[in-house]
Coordinates of C-alpha atoms and ligand atoms in Angstrom, one line a residue:
M1 CA -19.3 58.9 -21.8
V2 CA -19.7 55.8 -20.0
L3 CA -18.1 55.3 -17.0
P4 CA -15.9 51.4 -15.4
G5 CA -17.5 50.8 -12.2
L6 CA -13.1 50.9 -11.6
L7 CA -13.7 53.7 -9.1
P8 CA -11.9 53.2 -5.7
G9 CA -14.0 52.7 -2.2
A10 CA -14.0 56.5 -1.8
C11 CA -17.5 56.2 -4.4
G12 CA -19.7 57.5 -2.1
T13 CA -17.7 60.8 -2.2
P14 CA -19.1 63.8 -3.8
L15 CA -16.7 61.8 -6.1
I16 CA -19.6 60.8 -7.7
S17 CA -22.1 63.1 -8.0
L18 CA -19.9 65.1 -9.8
L19 CA -20.0 62.1 -12.3
L20 CA -23.3 62.2 -12.3
V21 CA -23.8 65.1 -12.5
C22 CA -21.2 64.2 -16.0
C23 CA -22.7 61.7 -17.6
L24 CA -25.4 63.4 -16.9
L25 CA -24.7 66.4 -19.8
P26 CA -26.4 66.7 -22.5
P27 CA -23.3 65.3 -25.3
G28 CA -22.6 68.3 -27.2
A29 CA -22.9 70.4 -24.5
P30 CA -20.8 73.9 -24.3
G31 CA -17.6 72.1 -21.9
Q32 CA -18.0 69.4 -23.4
Q33 CA -16.1 71.6 -27.1
F34 CA -12.8 71.2 -24.0
P35 CA -12.6 68.2 -22.6
L36 CA -9.9 67.8 -19.5
R37 CA -6.6 65.5 -20.6
V38 CA -5.0 63.8 -18.2
E39 CA -1.7 62.5 -18.9
V40 CA 1.0 60.7 -16.1
Q41 CA 3.7 60.1 -18.0
S42 CA 3.6 55.8 -18.5
P43 CA -0.2 54.2 -17.2
V44 CA 2.3 52.0 -15.8
V45 CA 3.2 51.4 -12.1
P46 CA 5.4 50.0 -9.9
A47 CA 3.9 49.3 -6.8
G48 CA 4.9 51.9 -4.1
G49 CA 5.3 54.2 -6.4
S50 CA 4.6 57.7 -6.8
F51 CA 3.6 59.7 -10.1
L52 CA 2.9 62.4 -12.0
V53 CA -1.2 63.5 -12.9
N54 CA -2.0 66.7 -15.3
C55 CA -5.0 67.9 -15.5
S56 CA -5.1 69.9 -18.4
T57 CA -7.8 71.4 -21.3
D58 CA -7.6 74.4 -24.1
C59 CA -11.1 75.8 -22.7
P60 CA -10.1 79.3 -22.9
N61 CA -12.1 80.2 -19.1
P62 CA -11.3 77.4 -17.0
N63 CA -12.0 77.0 -13.0
L64 CA -11.6 75.1 -9.9
I65 CA -9.6 72.2 -12.2
A66 CA -8.8 68.9 -9.2
L67 CA -7.9 65.7 -9.5
E68 CA -10.3 62.6 -7.6
T69 CA -8.6 59.3 -6.5
S70 CA -8.0 57.9 -2.9
L71 CA -4.5 58.2 -3.3
S72 CA -3.0 60.3 -1.4
K73 CA -1.7 63.3 -3.4
E74 CA -0.1 67.0 -3.1
P75 CA -0.8 70.0 -5.7
V76 CA 2.8 70.5 -7.5
G77 CA 1.9 73.2 -9.7
N78 CA -0.7 74.5 -12.0
G79 CA -1.3 77.3 -14.8
L80 CA -3.5 78.5 -16.9
G81 CA -6.1 75.6 -18.0
W82 CA -3.9 73.7 -16.1
A83 CA -3.1 71.7 -12.8
A84 CA -1.1 69.1 -11.6
F85 CA -0.6 66.8 -9.0
Q86 CA 1.7 64.1 -7.5
L87 CA 0.3 61.0 -6.1
F88 CA 1.7 58.0 -3.6
N89 CA 2.0 54.7 -2.9
V90 CA -0.5 53.1 -5.8
T91 CA -0.8 50.0 -3.8
G92 CA -3.3 48.4 -7.3
D93 CA -4.7 48.7 -10.1
T94 CA -6.7 52.2 -9.5
Q95 CA -8.1 54.8 -11.6
V96 CA -8.1 58.8 -11.5
L97 CA -10.3 61.3 -12.6
C98 CA -9.8 65.6 -12.6
S99 CA -12.4 67.0 -13.5
G100 CA -13.2 71.3 -13.7
F101 CA -15.9 73.7 -14.8
C102 CA -15.1 75.5 -18.4
N103 CA -17.6 78.5 -18.6
D104 CA -19.7 77.1 -16.3
V105 CA -20.5 73.6 -17.2
Q106 CA -18.1 70.3 -15.8
T107 CA -16.1 68.7 -17.8
T108 CA -13.5 65.3 -16.3
G109 CA -11.5 63.1 -17.9
F110 CA -9.6 59.8 -16.2
L111 CA -7.4 56.8 -16.8
I112 CA -6.9 53.7 -15.5
I113 CA -3.4 52.8 -13.0
T114 CA -2.2 49.6 -14.6
V115 CA -0.3 48.6 -11.0
Y116 CA 3.7 46.4 -11.7
R117 CA 5.4 44.0 -9.1
F118 CA 8.1 42.0 -9.6
P119 CA 7.2 38.4 -7.8
E120 CA 8.6 39.0 -4.0
R121 CA 9.7 35.4 -3.9
V122 CA 11.0 33.0 -6.8
E123 CA 11.9 29.3 -5.7
L124 CA 12.0 25.6 -7.1
L125 CA 11.1 23.6 -4.6
P126 CA 14.5 21.1 -3.3
L127 CA 15.6 18.4 -6.3
P128 CA 15.5 14.4 -4.5
R129 CA 19.8 14.8 -3.5
W130 CA 20.0 11.4 -6.4
Q131 CA 18.2 11.4 -8.9
P132 CA 18.3 8.0 -10.9
V133 CA 18.6 7.8 -14.8
G134 CA 15.9 6.7 -16.9
E135 CA 13.8 8.5 -14.0
N136 CA 11.1 11.2 -14.7
L137 CA 12.5 13.7 -12.4
T138 CA 9.8 16.4 -11.0
L139 CA 10.5 20.2 -11.8
R140 CA 8.7 22.4 -9.3
C141 CA 8.7 26.5 -8.8
Q142 CA 6.4 28.4 -6.0
V143 CA 6.7 32.5 -7.3
A144 CA 4.7 34.4 -4.2
G145 CA 3.1 37.9 -5.2
G146 CA 3.4 39.8 -9.0
A147 CA 1.2 41.9 -11.3
P148 CA -0.2 42.2 -13.1
R149 CA -0.4 38.3 -13.0
R150 CA -1.7 38.2 -17.1
N151 CA 1.6 39.8 -17.9
L152 CA 3.5 37.2 -15.5
T153 CA 4.9 33.8 -16.6
V154 CA 7.1 30.8 -14.8
V155 CA 10.0 29.4 -17.2
L156 CA 11.7 26.1 -15.8
L157 CA 15.2 25.9 -17.2
R158 CA 18.9 23.2 -17.2
G159 CA 21.4 25.2 -17.3
E160 CA 20.1 28.1 -20.0
E161 CA 18.1 25.5 -22.2
E162 CA 13.5 25.8 -21.2
L163 CA 12.7 23.3 -19.8
S164 CA 9.1 24.7 -19.8
R165 CA 7.1 28.4 -19.6
Q166 CA 3.3 28.5 -17.9
P167 CA 1.2 30.9 -17.1
A168 CA 1.8 32.5 -13.2
V169 CA -1.7 31.3 -11.4
G170 CA -2.7 31.0 -7.6
E171 CA -1.3 32.7 -4.6
P172 CA 1.8 31.6 -4.7
A173 CA 1.8 29.9 -7.7
E174 CA 3.4 26.6 -8.5
V175 CA 4.1 25.0 -12.2
T176 CA 5.6 21.6 -12.4
A177 CA 7.2 20.2 -15.1
A178 CA 8.5 16.7 -15.3
V179 CA 12.0 16.0 -16.4
L180 CA 13.3 12.4 -17.8
A181 CA 16.8 12.2 -15.9
G182 CA 19.9 11.2 -18.8
R183 CA 23.3 10.9 -17.2
E184 CA 24.6 14.2 -18.6
D185 CA 22.0 15.8 -16.6
H186 CA 24.9 14.9 -13.2
L187 CA 25.6 17.9 -11.5
A188 CA 23.3 20.4 -13.8
N189 CA 22.2 23.9 -12.3
F190 CA 18.3 23.3 -12.3
S191 CA 16.0 26.5 -11.8
C192 CA 13.3 28.7 -12.3
R193 CA 12.8 32.1 -13.7
T194 CA 9.0 34.2 -13.9
E195 CA 9.4 37.3 -16.8
L196 CA 7.2 39.9 -16.0
D197 CA 5.7 41.4 -20.0
L198 CA 4.5 45.3 -19.8
R199 CA 6.2 45.5 -22.9
P200 CA 2.5 45.8 -25.2
G201 CA 2.7 48.4 -21.6
G202 CA 6.0 50.7 -22.7
L203 CA 7.7 49.2 -20.1
G204 CA 9.9 45.9 -20.5
L205 CA 10.8 42.3 -19.7
F206 CA 11.3 41.8 -16.2
Q207 CA 13.0 38.3 -14.7
N208 CA 13.2 37.6 -11.4
S209 CA 15.5 33.6 -11.0
S210 CA 15.3 31.1 -8.3
A211 CA 18.3 29.9 -6.5
P212 CA 19.9 27.5 -9.0
R213 CA 19.4 23.8 -7.7
Q214 CA 22.4 20.9 -8.9
L215 CA 21.4 17.9 -9.2
Q216 CA 23.2 15.0 -8.6
T217 CA 22.3 11.4 -10.8
F218 CA 23.2 8.4 -10.4
G219 CA 23.2 5.7 -12.6
F220 CA 25.0 1.6 -12.7
Q221 CA 24.5 0.5 -16.5
G222 CA 21.5 -1.5 -15.4
P223 CA 23.2 -3.4 -13.3
I224 CA 23.2 -5.4 -16.5
L225 CA 21.9 -8.9 -16.4
N226 CA 23.2 -11.6 -18.8
L227 CA 22.0 -15.1 -19.7
S228 CA 24.5 -16.4 -21.9
E229 CA 21.6 -18.1 -23.6
P230 CA 18.0 -15.7 -23.2
S231 CA 16.6 -19.5 -25.0
A232 CA 18.4 -22.0 -24.3
P233 CA 17.8 -26.5 -25.1
E234 CA 17.0 -27.8 -21.9
G235 CA 19.7 -30.7 -20.7
T236 CA 22.7 -27.2 -21.6
A237 CA 24.1 -25.2 -19.8
V238 CA 23.2 -21.3 -19.1
T239 CA 25.3 -18.8 -17.5
V240 CA 24.0 -16.1 -15.1
T241 CA 26.3 -13.5 -14.8
C242 CA 25.5 -10.1 -12.8
L243 CA 27.5 -6.7 -12.6
A244 CA 27.5 -3.2 -12.5
G245 CA 30.1 -0.1 -12.5
P246 CA 32.8 0.2 -10.6
R247 CA 32.8 1.3 -6.7
V248 CA 28.4 -1.1 -6.9
Q249 CA 28.2 -4.2 -5.0
V250 CA 25.4 -6.8 -6.9
T251 CA 24.3 -9.9 -5.0
L252 CA 22.4 -12.4 -7.9
E253 CA 19.7 -14.3 -6.6
G254 CA 21.5 -13.3 -3.4
V255 CA 24.8 -14.5 -3.6
P256 CA 26.7 -11.5 -2.7
A257 CA 30.3 -10.7 -6.0
P258 CA 32.9 -11.8 -3.3
A259 CA 34.1 -7.5 -4.0
P260 CA 31.6 -4.0 -5.7
G261 CA 32.7 -3.9 -8.7
Q262 CA 32.8 -7.6 -9.7
P263 CA 30.4 -9.8 -11.2
V264 CA 28.8 -12.1 -10.2
Q265 CA 27.9 -15.7 -12.2
F266 CA 26.5 -18.7 -12.1
Q267 CA 26.0 -22.3 -14.3
L268 CA 23.5 -23.5 -14.1
N269 CA 21.8 -27.2 -16.4
A270 CA 18.9 -26.1 -18.0
T271 CA 15.6 -28.2 -17.1
E272 CA 11.8 -27.9 -17.7
T273 CA 11.5 -26.3 -14.2
D274 CA 14.1 -23.6 -15.0
D275 CA 11.2 -22.5 -18.3
R276 CA 10.0 -19.1 -17.5
R277 CA 13.3 -19.0 -14.1
I278 CA 13.0 -14.8 -13.2
F279 CA 17.0 -14.9 -12.1
F280 CA 17.2 -10.7 -9.8
C281 CA 20.0 -8.9 -9.6
S282 CA 20.5 -6.0 -7.4
A283 CA 22.5 -3.8 -6.4
T284 CA 23.9 -0.8 -4.6
L285 CA 25.9 1.9 -4.5
R286 CA 27.5 3.9 -1.2
V287 CA 27.5 7.7 -2.6
D288 CA 28.4 10.5 0.2
G289 CA 27.4 7.9 3.4
E290 CA 24.0 7.6 1.0
I291 CA 22.8 4.0 -0.1
L292 CA 21.7 3.5 -3.7
H293 CA 20.0 0.2 -5.2
R294 CA 18.7 -1.3 -8.5
N295 CA 17.9 -4.5 -8.8
S296 CA 17.3 -5.8 -12.3
S297 CA 15.2 -9.2 -13.9
V298 CA 15.6 -11.4 -16.1
Q299 CA 13.7 -14.3 -17.2
L300 CA 14.6 -17.5 -18.8
R301 CA 13.2 -19.7 -21.4
V302 CA 13.7 -23.2 -21.2
L303 CA 12.9 -25.2 -24.8
Y304 CA 11.8 -28.5 -24.0
G305 CA 10.0 -31.4 -25.4
P306 CA 7.2 -32.4 -26.1
K307 CA 5.4 -34.1 -24.2
I308 CA 2.6 -35.5 -23.8
D309 CA 2.0 -36.3 -19.6
Q310 CA 1.3 -39.9 -19.0
A311 CA -0.8 -39.5 -16.0
K312 CA -3.2 -36.0 -18.0
C313 CA -4.0 -39.5 -21.1
P314 CA -6.2 -42.2 -19.6
Q315 CA -4.8 -44.4 -22.4
R316 CA -7.4 -47.3 -21.5
L317 CA -11.0 -46.1 -22.7
T318 CA -14.9 -48.2 -21.8
W319 CA -17.4 -46.2 -23.3
K320 CA -20.8 -47.1 -24.4
D321 CA -22.1 -46.8 -27.8
R322 CA -24.2 -43.3 -28.4
T323 CA -23.1 -41.6 -25.3
I324 CA -20.8 -37.8 -24.5
H325 CA -17.2 -38.5 -23.7
V326 CA -14.6 -35.4 -23.8
L327 CA -11.0 -37.4 -24.3
Q328 CA -8.7 -35.9 -22.0
C329 CA -5.0 -35.4 -22.7
Q330 CA -2.1 -33.3 -22.8
A331 CA 1.1 -32.5 -24.2
R332 CA 3.4 -29.6 -22.9
G333 CA 7.5 -28.0 -23.4
N334 CA 8.4 -24.8 -24.9
P335 CA 7.2 -24.1 -28.2
D336 CA 4.2 -24.9 -27.2
P337 CA 2.9 -28.7 -28.8
T338 CA 0.4 -29.8 -30.8
L339 CA -1.8 -32.5 -29.5
H340 CA -3.7 -35.1 -32.1
C341 CA -5.0 -38.3 -31.8
F342 CA -5.7 -40.9 -35.3
Q343 CA -7.4 -43.9 -34.9
E344 CA -4.5 -46.5 -36.1
G345 CA -6.1 -47.9 -39.7
S346 CA -8.6 -45.6 -40.1
R347 CA -7.6 -42.5 -38.5
L348 CA -9.8 -40.6 -38.0
E349 CA -9.4 -38.5 -35.2
V350 CA -11.4 -38.1 -32.0
P351 CA -11.3 -34.0 -30.7
I352 CA -8.9 -33.6 -27.8
G353 CA -11.0 -31.6 -24.2
I354 CA -13.9 -31.2 -26.0
P355 CA -16.9 -33.2 -24.9
F356 CA -17.9 -35.3 -28.7
L357 CA -20.9 -38.0 -29.4
V358 CA -18.9 -42.1 -29.0
R359 CA -19.9 -44.3 -31.6
L360 CA -19.3 -48.0 -32.2
N361 CA -17.2 -46.8 -35.5
H362 CA -14.4 -45.2 -32.0
N363 CA -13.3 -48.6 -31.2
G364 CA -10.4 -48.9 -31.0
A365 CA -7.1 -48.1 -30.8
Y366 CA -5.4 -44.3 -31.0
S367 CA -2.1 -42.5 -31.1
C368 CA -1.4 -39.2 -29.9
K369 CA 1.1 -37.0 -31.1
A370 CA 2.2 -34.3 -29.7
T371 CA 4.3 -32.3 -32.1
S372 CA 6.5 -28.6 -31.9
S373 CA 9.2 -28.1 -33.5
R374 CA 11.1 -30.1 -31.6
G375 CA 10.1 -32.8 -32.1
T376 CA 6.7 -35.6 -31.7
Q377 CA 6.1 -38.0 -28.7
T378 CA 3.4 -40.6 -29.1
I379 CA 1.4 -42.3 -26.5
T380 CA -1.6 -45.2 -28.4
V381 CA -5.2 -45.1 -26.0
V382 CA -7.6 -47.8 -26.8
M383 CA -11.7 -47.1 -26.7
N384 CA -13.1 -49.7 -26.0
V385 CA -17.1 -49.1 -27.3
W386 CA -20.2 -51.2 -26.5
D387 CA -22.9 -52.0 -28.3
R388 CA -26.4 -50.5 -25.8
N389 CA -28.3 -52.9 -27.7
A390 CA -26.0 -56.1 -28.1
R391 CA -25.8 -55.4 -25.0
A392 CA -29.8 -55.8 -24.1
V393 CA -29.6 -58.3 -26.8
S394 CA -27.6 -60.6 -24.4
I395 CA -30.2 -59.4 -21.1
V396 CA -32.6 -60.7 -21.9
L397 CA -31.7 -63.9 -23.9
G398 CA -29.7 -64.0 -20.1
V399 CA -32.7 -63.3 -18.7
L400 CA -34.3 -66.3 -21.0
A401 CA -31.8 -68.6 -20.1
V402 CA -32.4 -68.3 -17.3
L403 CA -36.1 -68.7 -16.3
G404 CA -35.3 -72.0 -19.2
V405 CA -33.2 -72.6 -16.0
V406 CA -35.9 -71.7 -13.9
T407 CA -38.3 -73.9 -16.3
I408 CA -36.9 -77.5 -16.0
C409 CA -35.1 -76.8 -12.5
A410 CA -39.0 -76.8 -11.2
A411 CA -40.2 -80.0 -13.8
L412 CA -37.4 -81.4 -12.4
L413 CA -38.2 -80.9 -8.6
Y414 CA -41.6 -81.2 -9.1
V415 CA -41.3 -84.9 -11.0
F416 CA -38.8 -85.8 -8.0
G417 CA -41.2 -83.9 -5.1
V418 CA -44.2 -86.5 -6.3
H419 CA -42.1 -89.7 -6.1
R420 CA -41.0 -88.4 -2.8
H421 CA -44.7 -87.5 -1.6
S422 CA -45.5 -91.2 -2.6
D423 CA -43.6 -93.3 -0.9
I424 CA -43.6 -91.8 3.0
Y425 CA -47.7 -91.7 1.7
H426 CA -46.9 -95.1 1.1
V427 CA -44.7 -96.0 4.2
N428 CA -47.4 -93.9 6.6
Q429 CA -50.4 -96.0 5.3
G430 CA -49.3 -99.2 4.0
S431 CA -46.8 -98.8 6.8
T432 CA -47.8 -101.9 8.3
S433 CA -49.6 -103.9 5.4
L434 CA -48.2 -103.0 1.5
P435 CA -44.6 -103.9 1.0
L436 CA -42.5 -100.5 -0.5
T437 CA -42.1 -102.4 -3.9
S438 CA -46.0 -103.2 -4.7
R439 CA -45.9 -99.6 -5.5
Q440 CA -47.3 -98.3 -8.3
P441 CA -46.6 -95.3 -10.1
E442 CA -49.0 -95.0 -11.9
E443 CA -51.6 -94.6 -8.4
A444 CA -49.8 -92.9 -7.1
V445 CA -50.3 -89.8 -8.7
G446 CA -53.7 -90.5 -9.7
E447 CA -53.9 -90.9 -5.3
D448 CA -52.1 -87.5 -4.4
P449 CA -54.6 -85.1 -3.0
S450 CA -52.7 -82.1 -3.5
Ligands
NAG501 C1 0.8 70.3 -17.6 O1 -0.4 70.6 -18.5 C2 0.1 72.2 -19.7 C3 -0.7 71.3 -20.7 O2 -0.5 70.3 -21.4 C4 1.3 71.7 -19.3 O3 1.4 73.6 -19.8 C5 2.4 71.8 -18.6 O4 3.1 72.2 -18.1 C6 2.2 71.4 -17.8 N1 2.7 70.6 -16.6 C7 3.6 69.8 -16.0 C8 3.7 69.9 -14.3 O5 3.8 68.2 -16.6
NAG502 C1 4.2 55.6 1.9 O1 3.8 55.2 2.5 C2 5.3 54.4 3.8 C3 4.4 53.0 4.8 O2 3.2 52.7 4.4 C4 4.7 55.8 4.7 O3 5.5 55.6 5.7 C5 4.8 57.1 3.5 O4 5.4 57.7 5.0 C6 3.7 56.6 2.7 N1 4.7 58.5 1.7 C7 3.6 59.2 1.6 C8 4.1 60.1 1.2 O5 2.0 59.5 1.7
NAG503 C1 8.0 10.7 -17.8 O1 7.1 12.5 -18.3 C2 6.3 12.4 -19.9 C3 5.0 13.2 -19.7 O2 5.0 13.5 -18.6 C4 5.5 10.6 -19.5 O3 5.1 11.3 -20.7 C5 7.1 10.2 -19.8 O4 6.2 8.5 -19.6 C6 7.7 9.4 -18.2 N1 8.8 8.4 -18.1 C7 8.7 8.2 -17.5 C8 10.1 7.1 -17.6 O5 8.2 7.4 -15.9
NAG504 C1 26.1 24.5 -11.4 O1 26.2 25.2 -10.9 C2 27.9 25.1 -10.1 C3 27.9 26.7 -8.6 O2 27.6 27.3 -9.6 C4 28.3 25.0 -11.1 O3 29.7 25.3 -10.2 C5 28.6 24.0 -12.4 O4 29.8 24.3 -13.7 C6 27.3 24.4 -12.7 N1 26.5 23.8 -13.3 C7 26.8 23.5 -14.8 C8 27.1 22.1 -16.1 O5 26.4 24.4 -15.7
NAG505 C1 0.0 42.2 -20.3 O1 -0.2 41.9 -20.8 C2 -1.6 42.2 -22.0 C3 -1.7 41.0 -23.6 O2 -0.8 39.8 -22.9 C4 -1.0 43.4 -23.0 O3 -3.1 42.9 -23.5 C5 -1.3 44.3 -21.8 O4 -1.3 45.5 -21.8 C6 -0.1 43.6 -21.1 N1 -0.2 45.3 -19.5 C7 1.2 45.5 -19.2 C8 1.4 46.4 -18.4 O5 2.6 45.7 -20.6
NAG506 C1 12.9 40.9 -9.5 O1 13.1 41.3 -10.6 C2 13.6 42.4 -10.4 C3 14.6 43.6 -11.7 O2 14.4 42.7 -13.1 C4 14.9 43.3 -9.9 O3 14.9 45.1 -9.4 C5 13.9 42.9 -7.9 O4 14.8 43.2 -7.2 C6 14.3 41.3 -8.6 N1 13.4 41.1 -7.0 C7 13.6 39.8 -7.0 C8 13.0 39.7 -4.6 O5 14.6 39.3 -6.3
NAG507 C1 25.7 -9.4 -22.2 O1 24.3 -9.1 -22.3 C2 24.8 -8.0 -24.1 C3 22.9 -7.5 -25.0 O2 22.5 -9.0 -25.0 C4 25.3 -8.2 -23.9 O3 26.5 -6.0 -25.0 C5 26.7 -7.9 -23.5 O4 28.1 -7.6 -23.6 C6 27.0 -8.7 -22.2 N1 27.4 -8.4 -21.4 C7 28.2 -10.2 -20.1 C8 28.9 -9.5 -19.9 O5 28.2 -11.0 -21.1
NAG508 C1 22.3 -31.9 -18.2 O1 21.4 -32.7 -17.0 C2 21.1 -33.9 -17.5 C3 20.2 -35.0 -16.8 O2 20.5 -34.0 -15.5 C4 22.0 -34.3 -18.6 O3 21.8 -35.8 -19.5 C5 23.2 -33.5 -18.8 O4 24.6 -33.3 -18.9 C6 23.4 -32.5 -18.1 N1 24.0 -31.6 -18.6 C7 25.1 -30.4 -18.3 C8 25.5 -29.6 -19.8 O5 25.7 -30.5 -17.0
NAG509 C1 15.3 -4.7 -4.7 O1 15.4 -5.5 -4.6 C2 15.4 -5.5 -3.0 C3 15.8 -7.4 -1.9 O2 15.0 -8.5 -3.7 C4 14.4 -4.9 -2.7 O3 14.8 -5.3 -0.5 C5 14.2 -3.8 -2.7 O4 13.1 -3.3 -2.3 C6 14.8 -3.7 -4.8 N1 14.6 -1.9 -4.9 C7 14.3 -1.8 -5.8 C8 14.5 -0.1 -6.1 O5 13.3 -2.2 -6.3

């Protein structure tokens, strides 16, 4: 015989010795042929309640039938082989143990009593005063008390419709559920309910409900923000309209409608800069002195282009042969254009925006063409490619030419300089004796000391 460790606090009492005695009894001992029965009307009792326990045995010679419990008890009767007791004020799960003697051998029996109690408080926490339609509403239910917890479930309800069913965990237990608020939820009653399911224990299903809370929803049908053309070709007129339900005041791009319930609109001539422009409309509604807001936005797409950006496409380029360069060019538009540059004549294509090796055959005029479903635009780009060798040759030739000129000049200067020298020489030396006309160039050369 094994006893669970579920005995009440009074373990240090003679109960322990009784248990030890009974446990140490060898199986099949004479007393155990006639065990003690522990009978109650139900092993599941309400908290704070009282119940009758009947300890009985079929032993022909029974003696000293007693009941061990931590609860207050009162004997209510006995007879041959039985004794009955009333137990009071049961507050938690407990064990009752009957003991007695049969043929001077101790005999026992026990029973576990489960206590149930209804929750003290079941409350659906307050709902928002106004719930926007199309947004999630969070329902929270708090449950304080209630036992046994493993048999307690919390149900969240819209009217009678079950939205969520969860076990009660924690003290107080809180369960939450999100529901998408619809227009039909306006004035709906939300609540929560606990279910204490004691049907396996032979009792019933016990429900406790929270007070209902009524939801107020609001919806503006938007506000509805309309574009006469969501994708407008450049240069066309686009009408932007914002409207909402009756009594709703709308404001479009900062301009309020003349009165609540009326739409507000304006027209614009779609330009390239309006592409991807976002229009805002805000709506306000006064209910019960409260102001409710909703906003809407819409994006306009303007179809334009293709346009080649002249500033971003240099139209004259001068590059050296066998150097790496990038041809910069951009086109814009909606839809996005493609851009290609082909050499006029050869149809040689140069990549745009990525480095490439410039060769002599790149020299020439290119036609750069942007294309989209809306059309094309073309510009001409002229690429001058220098030959490096040609340049080197011209440098060498230039240097040689310069050298040649210098040599000739030097020669001329020399010759001319000797003449001058001879003249001076003759003047200095023979100003008194020799006439200037008598000199000979040959002599002068021979006489020059330097
Ligand atoms: C207790 O059980 C015995 C035997 O089953 C029965 O005779 C007796 O009437 C019961 N007493 C009460 C108070 O129920
Ligand atoms: C049960 O408990 C209550 C309050 O705790 C007490 O007033 C009452 O006297 C108790 N009843 C018995 C029979 O002990
Ligand atoms: C509402 O909540 C559900 C689940 O919690 C989630 O899947 C859904 O995306 C939410 N909806 C909105 C509009 O927040
Ligand atoms: C919600 O409860 C209120 C008051 O109990 C009742 O007047 C109303 O009709 C209920 N709403 C719904 C949708 O059942
Ligand atoms: C509580 O629930 C468990 C499991 O569902 C079940 O075994 C047990 O008998 C229930 N308790 C009562 C008192 O009904
Ligand atoms: C809970 O429900 C039970 C019956 O299901 C009822 O006797 C009890 O008074 C309720 N408790 C509360 C706090 O309403
Ligand atoms: C706004 O646009 C929606 C859908 O594009 C259309 O159903 C509605 O009639 C339009 N309303 C107005 C006022 O143009
Ligand atoms: C829009 O502007 C363009 C250029 O300013 C003009 O040519 C065109 O006629 C305008 N369209 C409208 C509908 O006003
Ligand atoms: C709506 O827009 C206004 C101004 O544009 C802003 O002040 C407000 O907070 C927005 N309201 C919501 C609910 O987004």
